[in-house]
Every structure is written in structure tokens, then in C-alpha cells.
CSV table of C-alpha atoms in Angstrom, one decimal:
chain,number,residue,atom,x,y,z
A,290,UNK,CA,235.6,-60.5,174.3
A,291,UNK,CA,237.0,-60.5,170.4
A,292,UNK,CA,239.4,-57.9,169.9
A,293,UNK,CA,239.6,-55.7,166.7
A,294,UNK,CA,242.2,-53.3,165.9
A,295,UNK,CA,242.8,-51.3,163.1
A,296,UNK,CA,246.8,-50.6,161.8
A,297,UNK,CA,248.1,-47.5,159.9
A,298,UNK,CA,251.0,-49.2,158.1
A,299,UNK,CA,252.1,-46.0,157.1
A,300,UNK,CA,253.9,-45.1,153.8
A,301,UNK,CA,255.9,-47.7,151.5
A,302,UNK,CA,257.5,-50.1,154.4
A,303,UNK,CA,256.5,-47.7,156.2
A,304,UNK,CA,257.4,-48.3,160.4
A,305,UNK,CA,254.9,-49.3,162.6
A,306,UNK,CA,255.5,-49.1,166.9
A,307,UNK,CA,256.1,-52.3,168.5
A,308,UNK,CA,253.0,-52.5,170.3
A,309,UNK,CA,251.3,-52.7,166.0
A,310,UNK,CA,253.9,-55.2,165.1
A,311,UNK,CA,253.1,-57.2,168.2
A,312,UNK,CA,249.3,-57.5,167.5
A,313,UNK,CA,249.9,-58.1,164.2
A,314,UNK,CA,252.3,-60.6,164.9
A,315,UNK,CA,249.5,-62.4,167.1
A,316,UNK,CA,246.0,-61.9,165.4
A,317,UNK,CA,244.1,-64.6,164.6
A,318,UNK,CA,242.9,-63.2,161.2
A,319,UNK,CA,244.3,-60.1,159.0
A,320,UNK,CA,242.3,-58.5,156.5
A,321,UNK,CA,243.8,-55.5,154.6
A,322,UNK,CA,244.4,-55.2,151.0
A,323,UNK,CA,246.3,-57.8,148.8
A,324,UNK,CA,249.9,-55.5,148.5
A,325,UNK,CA,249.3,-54.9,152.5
A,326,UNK,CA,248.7,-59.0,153.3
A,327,UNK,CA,251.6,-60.0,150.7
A,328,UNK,CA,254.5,-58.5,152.5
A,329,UNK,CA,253.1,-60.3,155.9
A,330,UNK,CA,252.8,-63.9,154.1
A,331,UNK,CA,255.6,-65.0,156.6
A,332,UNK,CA,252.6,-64.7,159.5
A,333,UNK,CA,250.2,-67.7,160.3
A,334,UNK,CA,247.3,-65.5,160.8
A,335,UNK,CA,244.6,-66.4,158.6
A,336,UNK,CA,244.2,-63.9,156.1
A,337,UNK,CA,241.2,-62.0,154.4
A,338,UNK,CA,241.4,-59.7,151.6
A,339,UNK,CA,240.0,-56.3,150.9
A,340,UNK,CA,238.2,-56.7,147.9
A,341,UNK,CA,234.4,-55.9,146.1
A,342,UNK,CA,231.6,-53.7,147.5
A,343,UNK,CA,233.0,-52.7,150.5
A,344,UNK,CA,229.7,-52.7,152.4
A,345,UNK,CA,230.0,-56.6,152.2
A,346,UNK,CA,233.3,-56.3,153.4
A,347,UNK,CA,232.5,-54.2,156.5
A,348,UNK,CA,230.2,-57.1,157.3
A,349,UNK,CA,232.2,-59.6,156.6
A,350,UNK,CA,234.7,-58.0,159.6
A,351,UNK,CA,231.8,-57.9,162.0
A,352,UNK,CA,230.8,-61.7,161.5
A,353,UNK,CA,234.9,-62.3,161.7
A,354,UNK,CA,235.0,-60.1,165.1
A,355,UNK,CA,232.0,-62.4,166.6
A,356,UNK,CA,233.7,-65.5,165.6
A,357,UNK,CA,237.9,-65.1,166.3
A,358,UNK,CA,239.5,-63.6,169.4
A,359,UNK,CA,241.7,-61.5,167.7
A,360,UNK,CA,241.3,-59.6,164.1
A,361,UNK,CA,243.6,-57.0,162.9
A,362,UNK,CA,242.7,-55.1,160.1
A,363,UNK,CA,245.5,-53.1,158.1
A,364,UNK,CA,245.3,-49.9,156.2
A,365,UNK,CA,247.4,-47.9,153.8
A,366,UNK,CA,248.7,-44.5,155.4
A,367,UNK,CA,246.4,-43.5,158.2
A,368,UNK,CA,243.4,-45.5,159.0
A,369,UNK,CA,241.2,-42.0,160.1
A,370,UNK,CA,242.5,-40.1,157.5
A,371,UNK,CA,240.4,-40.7,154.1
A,372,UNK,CA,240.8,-44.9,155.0
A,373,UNK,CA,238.4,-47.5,156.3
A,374,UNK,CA,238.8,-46.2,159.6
A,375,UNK,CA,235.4,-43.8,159.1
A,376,UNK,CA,233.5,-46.8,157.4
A,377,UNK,CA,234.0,-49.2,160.0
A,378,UNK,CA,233.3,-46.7,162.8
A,379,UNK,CA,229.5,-46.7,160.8
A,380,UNK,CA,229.6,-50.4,161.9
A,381,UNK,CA,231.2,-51.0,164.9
A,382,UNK,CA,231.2,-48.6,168.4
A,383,UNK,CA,233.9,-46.2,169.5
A,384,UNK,CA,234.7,-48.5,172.0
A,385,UNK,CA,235.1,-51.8,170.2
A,386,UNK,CA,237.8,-50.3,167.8
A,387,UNK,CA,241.5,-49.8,169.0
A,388,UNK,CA,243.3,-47.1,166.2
A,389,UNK,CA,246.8,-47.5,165.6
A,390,UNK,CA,247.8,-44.0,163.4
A,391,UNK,CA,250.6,-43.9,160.7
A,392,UNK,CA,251.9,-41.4,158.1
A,393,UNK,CA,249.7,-40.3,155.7
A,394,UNK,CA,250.5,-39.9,151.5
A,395,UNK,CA,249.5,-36.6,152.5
A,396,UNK,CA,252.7,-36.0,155.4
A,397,UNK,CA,254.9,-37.6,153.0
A,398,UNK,CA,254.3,-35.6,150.0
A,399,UNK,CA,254.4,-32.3,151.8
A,400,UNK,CA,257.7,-33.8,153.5
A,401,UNK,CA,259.3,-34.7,150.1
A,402,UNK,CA,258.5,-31.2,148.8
A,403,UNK,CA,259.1,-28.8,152.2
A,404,UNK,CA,255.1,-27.9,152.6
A,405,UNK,CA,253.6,-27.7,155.8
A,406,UNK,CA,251.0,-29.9,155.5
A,407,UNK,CA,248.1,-27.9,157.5
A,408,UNK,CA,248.0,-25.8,154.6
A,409,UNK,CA,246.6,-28.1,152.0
A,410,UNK,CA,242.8,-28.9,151.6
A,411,UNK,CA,242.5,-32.6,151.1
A,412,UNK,CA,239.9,-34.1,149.5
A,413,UNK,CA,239.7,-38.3,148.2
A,414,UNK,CA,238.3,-39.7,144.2
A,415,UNK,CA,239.5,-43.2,145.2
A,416,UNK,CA,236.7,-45.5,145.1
A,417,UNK,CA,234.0,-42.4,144.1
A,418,UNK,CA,232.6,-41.3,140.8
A,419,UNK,CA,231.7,-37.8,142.7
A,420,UNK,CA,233.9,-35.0,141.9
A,421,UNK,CA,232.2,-31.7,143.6
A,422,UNK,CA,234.5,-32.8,146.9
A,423,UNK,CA,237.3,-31.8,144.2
A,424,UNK,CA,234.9,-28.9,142.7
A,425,UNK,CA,234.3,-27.1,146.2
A,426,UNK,CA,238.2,-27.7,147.0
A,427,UNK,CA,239.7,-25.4,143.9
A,428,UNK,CA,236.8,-23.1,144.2
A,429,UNK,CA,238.1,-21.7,147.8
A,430,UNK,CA,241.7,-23.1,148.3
A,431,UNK,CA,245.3,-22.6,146.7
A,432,UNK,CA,246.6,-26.0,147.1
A,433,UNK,CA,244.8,-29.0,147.4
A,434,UNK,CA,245.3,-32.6,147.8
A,435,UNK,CA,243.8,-35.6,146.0
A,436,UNK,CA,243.4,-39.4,146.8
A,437,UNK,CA,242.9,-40.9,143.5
A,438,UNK,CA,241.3,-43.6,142.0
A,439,UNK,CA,244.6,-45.7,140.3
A,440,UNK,CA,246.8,-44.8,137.8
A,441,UNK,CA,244.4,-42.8,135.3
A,442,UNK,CA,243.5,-40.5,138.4
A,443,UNK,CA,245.5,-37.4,137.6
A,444,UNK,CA,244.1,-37.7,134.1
A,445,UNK,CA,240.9,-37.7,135.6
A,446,UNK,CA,241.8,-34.6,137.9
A,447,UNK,CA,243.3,-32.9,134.7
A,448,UNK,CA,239.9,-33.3,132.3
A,449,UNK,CA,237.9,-32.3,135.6
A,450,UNK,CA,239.9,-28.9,135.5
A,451,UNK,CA,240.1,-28.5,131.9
A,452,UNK,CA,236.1,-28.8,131.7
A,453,UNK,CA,235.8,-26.5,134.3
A,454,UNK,CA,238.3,-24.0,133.2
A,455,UNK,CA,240.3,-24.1,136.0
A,456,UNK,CA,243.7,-23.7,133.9
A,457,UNK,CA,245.1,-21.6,136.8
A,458,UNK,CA,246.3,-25.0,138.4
A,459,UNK,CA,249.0,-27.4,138.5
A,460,UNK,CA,249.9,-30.8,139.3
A,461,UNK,CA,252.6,-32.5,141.5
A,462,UNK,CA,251.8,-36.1,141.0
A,463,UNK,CA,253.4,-38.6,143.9
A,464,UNK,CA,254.3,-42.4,142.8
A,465,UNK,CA,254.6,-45.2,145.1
A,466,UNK,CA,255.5,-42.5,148.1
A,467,UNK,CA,257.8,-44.5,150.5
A,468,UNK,CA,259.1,-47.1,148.5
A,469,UNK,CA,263.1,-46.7,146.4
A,470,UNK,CA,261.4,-46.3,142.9
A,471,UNK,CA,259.3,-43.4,144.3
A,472,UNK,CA,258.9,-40.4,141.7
A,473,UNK,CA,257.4,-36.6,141.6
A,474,UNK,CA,256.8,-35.0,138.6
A,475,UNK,CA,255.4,-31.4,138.1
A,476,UNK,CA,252.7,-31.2,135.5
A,477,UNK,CA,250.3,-28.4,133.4
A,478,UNK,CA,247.1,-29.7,133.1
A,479,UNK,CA,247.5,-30.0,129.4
A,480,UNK,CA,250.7,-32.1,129.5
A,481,UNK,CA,249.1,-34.8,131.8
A,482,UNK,CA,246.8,-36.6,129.2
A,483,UNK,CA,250.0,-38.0,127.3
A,484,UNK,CA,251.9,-39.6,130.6
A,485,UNK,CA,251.3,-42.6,132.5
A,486,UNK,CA,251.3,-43.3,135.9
A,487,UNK,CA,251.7,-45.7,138.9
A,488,UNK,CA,248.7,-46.7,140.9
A,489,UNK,CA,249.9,-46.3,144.3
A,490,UNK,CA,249.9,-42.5,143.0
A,491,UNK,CA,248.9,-38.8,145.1
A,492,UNK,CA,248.3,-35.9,143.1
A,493,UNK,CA,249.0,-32.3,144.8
A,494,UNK,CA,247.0,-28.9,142.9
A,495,UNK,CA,248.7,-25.7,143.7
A,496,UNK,CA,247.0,-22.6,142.4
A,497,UNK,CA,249.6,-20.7,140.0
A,498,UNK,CA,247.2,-18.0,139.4
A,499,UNK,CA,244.6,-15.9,141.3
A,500,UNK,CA,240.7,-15.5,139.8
A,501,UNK,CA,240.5,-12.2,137.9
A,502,UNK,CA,237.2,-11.4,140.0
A,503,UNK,CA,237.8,-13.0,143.8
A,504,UNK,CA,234.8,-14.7,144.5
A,505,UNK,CA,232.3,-12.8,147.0
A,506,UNK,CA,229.4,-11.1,147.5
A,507,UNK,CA,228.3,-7.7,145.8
A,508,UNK,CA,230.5,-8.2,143.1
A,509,UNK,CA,230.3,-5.2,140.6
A,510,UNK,CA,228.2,-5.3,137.6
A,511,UNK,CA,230.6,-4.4,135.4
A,512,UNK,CA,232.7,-7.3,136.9
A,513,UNK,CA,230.3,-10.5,135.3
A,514,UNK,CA,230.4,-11.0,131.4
A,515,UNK,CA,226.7,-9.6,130.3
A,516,UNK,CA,224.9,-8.3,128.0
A,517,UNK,CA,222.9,-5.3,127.2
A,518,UNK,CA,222.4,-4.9,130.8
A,519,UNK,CA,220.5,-8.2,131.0
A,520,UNK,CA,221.8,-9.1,134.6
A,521,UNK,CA,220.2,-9.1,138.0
A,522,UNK,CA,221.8,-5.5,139.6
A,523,UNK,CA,224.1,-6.0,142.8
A,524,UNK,CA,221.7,-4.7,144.9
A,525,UNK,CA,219.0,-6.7,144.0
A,526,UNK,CA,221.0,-9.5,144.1
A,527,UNK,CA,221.5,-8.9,147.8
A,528,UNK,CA,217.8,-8.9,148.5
A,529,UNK,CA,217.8,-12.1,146.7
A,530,UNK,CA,220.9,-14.0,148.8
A,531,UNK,CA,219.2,-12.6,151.9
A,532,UNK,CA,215.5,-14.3,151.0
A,533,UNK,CA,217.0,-17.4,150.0
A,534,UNK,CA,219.4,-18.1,153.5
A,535,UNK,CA,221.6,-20.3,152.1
A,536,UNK,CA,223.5,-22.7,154.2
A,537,UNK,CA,226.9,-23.9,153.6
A,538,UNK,CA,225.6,-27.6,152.5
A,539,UNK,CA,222.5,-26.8,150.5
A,540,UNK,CA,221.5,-27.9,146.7
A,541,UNK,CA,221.0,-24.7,145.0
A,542,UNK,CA,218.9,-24.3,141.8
A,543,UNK,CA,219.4,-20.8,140.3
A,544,UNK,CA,216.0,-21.2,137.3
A,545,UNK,CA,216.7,-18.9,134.0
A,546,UNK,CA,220.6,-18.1,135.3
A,547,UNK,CA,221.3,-15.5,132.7
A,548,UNK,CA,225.0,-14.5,133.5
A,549,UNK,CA,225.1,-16.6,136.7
A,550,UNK,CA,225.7,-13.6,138.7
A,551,UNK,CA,223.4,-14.8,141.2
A,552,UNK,CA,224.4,-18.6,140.7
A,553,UNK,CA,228.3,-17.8,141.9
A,554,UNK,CA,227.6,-15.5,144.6
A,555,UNK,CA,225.5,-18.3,146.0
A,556,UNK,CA,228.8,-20.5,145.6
A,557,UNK,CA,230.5,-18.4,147.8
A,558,UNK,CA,227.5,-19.1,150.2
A,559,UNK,CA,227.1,-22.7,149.7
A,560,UNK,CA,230.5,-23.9,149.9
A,561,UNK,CA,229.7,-27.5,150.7
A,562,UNK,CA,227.0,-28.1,149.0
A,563,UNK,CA,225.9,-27.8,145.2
A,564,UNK,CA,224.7,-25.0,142.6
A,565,UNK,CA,222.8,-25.4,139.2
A,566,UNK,CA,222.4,-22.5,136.9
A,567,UNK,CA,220.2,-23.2,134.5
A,568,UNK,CA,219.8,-21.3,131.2
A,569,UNK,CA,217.7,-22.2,127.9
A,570,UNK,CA,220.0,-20.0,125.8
A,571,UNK,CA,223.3,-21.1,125.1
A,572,UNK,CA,225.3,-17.9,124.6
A,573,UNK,CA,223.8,-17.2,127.8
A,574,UNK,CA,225.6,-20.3,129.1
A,575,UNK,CA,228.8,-19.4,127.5
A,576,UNK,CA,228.5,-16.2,129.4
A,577,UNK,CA,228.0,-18.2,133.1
A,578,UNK,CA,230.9,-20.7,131.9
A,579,UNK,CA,233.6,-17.5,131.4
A,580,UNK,CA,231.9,-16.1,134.7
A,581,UNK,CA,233.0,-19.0,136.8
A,582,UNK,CA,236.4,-19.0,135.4
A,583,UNK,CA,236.5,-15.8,136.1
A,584,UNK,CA,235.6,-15.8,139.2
A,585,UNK,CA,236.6,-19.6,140.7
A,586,UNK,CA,233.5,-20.4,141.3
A,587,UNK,CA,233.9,-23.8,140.2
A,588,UNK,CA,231.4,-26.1,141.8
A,589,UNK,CA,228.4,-24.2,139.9
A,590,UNK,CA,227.1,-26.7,136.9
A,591,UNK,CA,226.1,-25.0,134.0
A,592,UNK,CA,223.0,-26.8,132.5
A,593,UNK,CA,221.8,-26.0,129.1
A,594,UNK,CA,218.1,-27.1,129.0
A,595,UNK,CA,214.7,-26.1,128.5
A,596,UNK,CA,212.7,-26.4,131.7
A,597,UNK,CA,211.1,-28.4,133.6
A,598,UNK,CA,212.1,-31.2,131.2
A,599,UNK,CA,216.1,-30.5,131.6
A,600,UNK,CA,215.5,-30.8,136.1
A,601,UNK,CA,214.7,-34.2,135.6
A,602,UNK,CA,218.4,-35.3,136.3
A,603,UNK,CA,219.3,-33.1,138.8
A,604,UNK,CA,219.2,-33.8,142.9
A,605,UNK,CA,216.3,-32.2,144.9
A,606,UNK,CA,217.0,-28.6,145.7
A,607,UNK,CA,217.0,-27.1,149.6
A,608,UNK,CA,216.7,-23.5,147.7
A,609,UNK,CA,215.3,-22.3,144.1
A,610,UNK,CA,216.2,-19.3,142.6
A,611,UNK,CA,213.7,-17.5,139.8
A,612,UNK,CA,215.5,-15.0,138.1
A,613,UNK,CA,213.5,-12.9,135.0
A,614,UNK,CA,214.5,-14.8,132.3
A,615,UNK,CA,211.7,-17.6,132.0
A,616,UNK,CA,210.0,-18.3,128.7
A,617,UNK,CA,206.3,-18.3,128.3
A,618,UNK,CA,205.7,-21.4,130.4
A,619,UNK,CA,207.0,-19.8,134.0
A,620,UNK,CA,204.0,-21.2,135.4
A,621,UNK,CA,205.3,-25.1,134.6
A,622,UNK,CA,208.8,-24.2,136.0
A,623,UNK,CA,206.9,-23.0,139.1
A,624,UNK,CA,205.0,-26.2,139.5
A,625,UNK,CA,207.7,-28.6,139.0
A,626,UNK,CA,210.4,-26.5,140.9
A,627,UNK,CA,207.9,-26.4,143.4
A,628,UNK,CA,207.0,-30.1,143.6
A,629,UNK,CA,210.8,-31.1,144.0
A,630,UNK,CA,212.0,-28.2,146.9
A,631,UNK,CA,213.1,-30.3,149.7
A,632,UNK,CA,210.6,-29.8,152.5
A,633,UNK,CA,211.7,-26.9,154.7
A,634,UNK,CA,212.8,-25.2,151.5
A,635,UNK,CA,212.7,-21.9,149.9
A,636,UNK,CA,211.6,-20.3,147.1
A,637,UNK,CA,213.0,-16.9,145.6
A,638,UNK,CA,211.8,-15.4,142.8
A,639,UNK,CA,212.4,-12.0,141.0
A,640,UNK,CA,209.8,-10.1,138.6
A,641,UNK,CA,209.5,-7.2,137.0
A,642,UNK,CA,206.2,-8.1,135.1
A,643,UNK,CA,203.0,-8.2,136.9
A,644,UNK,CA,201.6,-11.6,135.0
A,645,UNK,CA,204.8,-13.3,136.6
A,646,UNK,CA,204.0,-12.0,139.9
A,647,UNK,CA,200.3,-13.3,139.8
A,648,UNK,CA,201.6,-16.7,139.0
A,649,UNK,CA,204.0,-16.8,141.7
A,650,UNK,CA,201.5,-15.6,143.9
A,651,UNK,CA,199.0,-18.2,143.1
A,652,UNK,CA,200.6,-20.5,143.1
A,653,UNK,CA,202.3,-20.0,146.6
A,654,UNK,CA,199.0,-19.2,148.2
A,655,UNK,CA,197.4,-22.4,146.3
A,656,UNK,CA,200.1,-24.9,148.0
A,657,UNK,CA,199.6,-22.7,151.4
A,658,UNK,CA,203.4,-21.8,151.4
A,659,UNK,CA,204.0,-19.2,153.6
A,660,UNK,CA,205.1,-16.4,151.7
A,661,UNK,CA,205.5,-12.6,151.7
A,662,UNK,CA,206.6,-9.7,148.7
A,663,UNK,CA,208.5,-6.9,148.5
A,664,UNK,CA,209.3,-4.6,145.8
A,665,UNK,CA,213.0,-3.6,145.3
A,666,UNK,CA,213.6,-0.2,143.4
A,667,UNK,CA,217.2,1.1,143.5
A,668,UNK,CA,218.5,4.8,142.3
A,669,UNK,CA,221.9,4.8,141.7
A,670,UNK,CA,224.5,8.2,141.4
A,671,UNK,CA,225.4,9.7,138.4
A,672,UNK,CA,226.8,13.2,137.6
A,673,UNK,CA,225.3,16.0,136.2
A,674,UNK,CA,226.1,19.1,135.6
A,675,UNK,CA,228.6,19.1,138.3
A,676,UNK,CA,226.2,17.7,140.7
A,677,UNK,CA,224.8,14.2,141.4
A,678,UNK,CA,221.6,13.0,140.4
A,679,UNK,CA,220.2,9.7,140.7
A,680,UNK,CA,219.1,7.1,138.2
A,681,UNK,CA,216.3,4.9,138.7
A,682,UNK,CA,216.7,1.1,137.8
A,683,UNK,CA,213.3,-1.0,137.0
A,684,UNK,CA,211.5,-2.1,140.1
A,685,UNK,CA,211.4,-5.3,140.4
A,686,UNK,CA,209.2,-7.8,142.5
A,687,UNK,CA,210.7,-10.3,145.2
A,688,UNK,CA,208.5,-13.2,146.4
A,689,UNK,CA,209.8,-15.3,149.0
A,690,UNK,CA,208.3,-19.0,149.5
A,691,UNK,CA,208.7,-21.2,152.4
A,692,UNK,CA,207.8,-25.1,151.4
A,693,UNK,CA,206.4,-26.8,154.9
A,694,UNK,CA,208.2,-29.4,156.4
């Protein structure tokens, strides 16, 4: 039976056990990167190189494993730990792999810099255009580490941040960790656009500065950047969170954001997943952009757009959001948001004019959505005459949809 075992060659020249040095010694073919397969060119093992789509690669390793009796392949760091350990394991059976660990870039940063390494959320850009891994990171944690993609990837980390507003982080970038020429520099975000940098490279982001508003739910009013008022109240919020159940890996389309208000408090719900707030007024989004600063909340998009045309480009969401701030043609909005919930889905959405709530009801009982209302009117304190009285905000409607699966 062919044999196939995959080798953490650890960190620089890094060391490998005997029992690693032996297979290697004795496989019939090695396949591993071209840095990896140069420093074994004294072997007589036939050698294959990691390069291209990857997908053809991983098949190219099963045809290898049917053909030879023994295939090693080698990995930088730790196979299982952000390396071709996971892909292959989408190819092959538990039981047909043999995993030799190694350090990680990871270990050896933290070791070169005293950090104990539980404490850092890691995340990978090496061979991915996606950044909300990296989005979702710095919204919830204080230091977090980065695979990247060569030697422009702390400049890519650095314009990610600087888009985002996320100017409350630094970065320790590693070079060639492991080997005599190895370097760590400490950067702002602003001075890493003018330096250059090593492929073989690891960037650590340590949070210098807390959010002004800690990310949560009920967060104040008076706590969001808004205008005359024009924000959906706390309370109502919660009604809103509590229709929509979020889970922590769902797309989340908050339609007619406003502030964001309700956009970042669904962050803190959705913490693997990803939130669009989506406002047709741009001060408005200037407003949700200085909210999420504010507040960390860094894996909400802002999209400036008039719906439905600006959805187009966005994923398909497992939750909507209608807030009050629609134009004249909610009904559209409803149809095409509607159309593209995920099956299983729900709908929210809050109004305070009876026309809108018509719509919404039409249209839910049109599709044969399971759906159900309520009407949410909150009186808040205020003092009077050395007393308390209580306030009365606008009513406003809540429809809940459910899409069937």
C-alpha cells in the first residue's frame, strides 16, 4: 500500500526528528515548494514542485500516491496550521495521511518577542484575495497574526486598516524567521507604505488603543454619530436583533443603514460571517464609517448605492434588515431583497408609516412567508418638576419574515 506523509520542516533550517529525516531520506518522490526541494537536491528522490492552482496540484499528489510506494510531501512551518495539511485532508482520508508537526512562523515570532502565543488570533492572506478573515480578527481581538501573501503583504495589511480606520493598530513585521539574516521591525500603519520587505515575511497587529465605544449590544443613543435624532432607538433595536436571530456565520444585509447602529450591533452578533449597511445618502455613510471606527466594528462594509441596483454585487444574505429610511420605491427593495434571502432566511423590517407596513405585509403574505407583526412603542424617563414623567417615542411597526427552505 503507497505511503504518503506529510513533513513540517519547521522555521529557517528549521530541525526535523529522525524518524522525518529518515522518510525523507527514503521517499521515492518529494513534492514541496521550490526553496523547501532546493536545500534537499543532495537526495535521489524524484522531485515535484508546488506550483500553479493548487487544486491540480492536490491531484497531481493523489495520482503520485497510486503510482510510487513512498511520497513525502514537505511544508513550511506546520503542515495543520494554515499549510496544505487541511487541503489535502479534502482529498485524501484521515487514515492515509501520516502528520509530522514542526514550529510554526507563528511560535517563532511570539518566541523572538516573549509573547505567549495562545494569546494571538491568527488568521492567513497568503494565496487569498479575501480579507474579512483579517476584518473579523481586529474587530474582536488585540493582537493578531497574519500569513501574508509575499513581500507587499504588510502593505496590503496596512491599506486594509487605513481604509477601514483601524489606526488603533500596529505592525511587527517578521523576515525570513529562522534563518541568520532574520529581521523585526515595528511599524505605524502610515510608515509601512514606504519600506520594503522579504517574502518569507509574518506580520504581527497589536492593538495600541481601545475603541472609544466597546462594541456590544444596547449601546446608548447618544453613543453612535447621528443626526437630528434620525437613528433606530436602543430599544427598538433590541426588538429588531431578537427578530432577526443572527448566527455567528451569517451574511447580514442591514437596507437604508442610517447611522449603522443596527448594522454594528449585528457585528457583534455575526462575528464570523459578513454585514452590509447600505445607505443612499452619503453623509449618512460618513456617519456609519466614523461609527465603526468608533466602535471596532470593522467587518461591516459601508455601501453607498441606490437600491436594488447597488445589491447586485453583494453575496446572498441569510438575514435582511429594513430600517425606515427607504426612498419611494420600498416596494422594489422588498422584492429584490426578498428574491435573494437565502432559503431559511429572515426578514426584519421596521415602520412607522402605515403605506410601508401594507407593502411589507403584502408582500410577505403574497410569497406565503410565514410572518407575524408587532408594534413597539417605548416611553422613556424624564424629570419634571421634581418628579419623573415619561416620554413617548414614535411607535413603530416590526414585521418579521421567514423565507421557506
Amino acid at each position: 500500500m503507497a505511503e504518503l506523509y506529510v513533513i513540517g520542516t519547521g522555521m529557517g533550517d528549521g530541525v526535523i526528528s529522525e524518524t522525518a529525516h529518515e522518510l525523507i531520506s527514503k521517499a521515492d518522490v518529494l513534492v514541496g515548494g521550490e526553496r523547501l526541494l532546493t536545500r534537499l537536491s543532495h537526495l535521489k528522490g524524484r522531485r515535484v514542485t508546488i506550483k500553479g492552482p493548487l487544486e491540480e496540484m492536490l491531484q497531481k499528489i493523489r495520482q503520485l500516491v497510486e503510482v510510487e510506494e513512498r511520497v513525502v510531501v514537505l511544508a513550511d512551518g506546520d503542515p495543520l496550521f494554515f499549510g496544505i495539511g487541511e487541503r489535502l485532508l479534502k482529498v485524501f482520508e484521515t487514515h492515509e495521511l501520516q502528520f509530522f508537526p514542526n514550529v510554526t512562523a507563528l511560535q517563532a515570532a511570539s518566541a523572538e518577542i516573549g509573547l505567549p502565543w495562545e494569546r494571538v488570533k491568527t488568521v492567513s492572506l497568503h494565496g487569498r484575495r479575501d480579507i474579512w478573515p483579517l476584518l473579523r480578527a481586529i474587530s474582536f481581538h488585540d493582537l493578531v497574526g497574519v500569513y501574508t501573501g509575499g513581500e507587499d503583504g504588510p502593505k496590503v495589511i496596512a491599506r486594509v486598516l487605513k481604509s477601514k480606520g483601524a489606526n488603533s493598530f500596529q505592525l511587527i513585521v517578521f523576515e525570513n524567521l529562522g534563518y541568520r539574516d532574520q529581521r523585526i521591525r515595528e511599524f505605524s500603519i502610515d510608515e509601512v507604505e514606504e519600506q520594503s520587505f522579504h517574502p518569507l515575511n509574518f506580520v504581527l497587529l497589536k492593538r495600541i488603543r481601545i475603541p472609544i465605544v466597546p462594541l456590544r449590544l444596547g449601546i446608548d443613543d447618544e453613543k453612535y454619530i447621528h443626526k437630528a435624532g434620525l437613528i433606530t432607538k436602543r430599544e427598538v433595536r433590541a426588538v429588531a436583533l431578537s427578530r432577526l436571530d443572527v448566527f455567528d456565520t451569517n451574511t447580514v444585509w442591514d437596507l437604508g443603514a442610517g447611522c449603522g447602529s443596527v448594522a454594528i450591533e449585528v457585528a457583534y452578533l455575526a462575528r464570523e460571517g459578513m454585514v452590509f449597511a447600505v445607505e443612499r445618502q452619503k453623509s449618512r455613510t460618513m456617519m456609519i464609517r466614523k461609527n465603526i471606527e468608533r466602535t471596532g466594528a470593522f467587518h461591516v462594509e459601508v455601501i453607498h448605492g441606490f437600491m436594488p441596483e447597488c445589491l447586485e454585487s453583494l453575496p446572498d444574505p441569510d438575514r435582511v434588515f429594513v430600517g425606515g429610511g427607504l426612498s419611494g420605491n420600498s416596494a422594489t427593495v422588498l422584492e429584490e431583497a426578498a428574491r435573494r434571502l437565502k432559503p431559511g432566511g429572515r426578514m426584519v423590517v421596521h415602520t412607522v408609516l402605515m403605506s410601508s407596513l401594507e407593502k411589507c405585509l403584502s408582500l410577505f403574505q403574497r410569497l406565503g412567508w410565514q410572518h407575524d407583526m408587532v408594534q413597539v412603542q417605548i416611553s422613556r424617563s424624564a424629570a419634571l418638576l421634581g418628579s419623573v414623567r415619561l416620554d413617548a417615542l414614535n411607535p413603530v411597526f416590526v414585521i418579521a419574515g421567514h423565507k421557506p427552505i
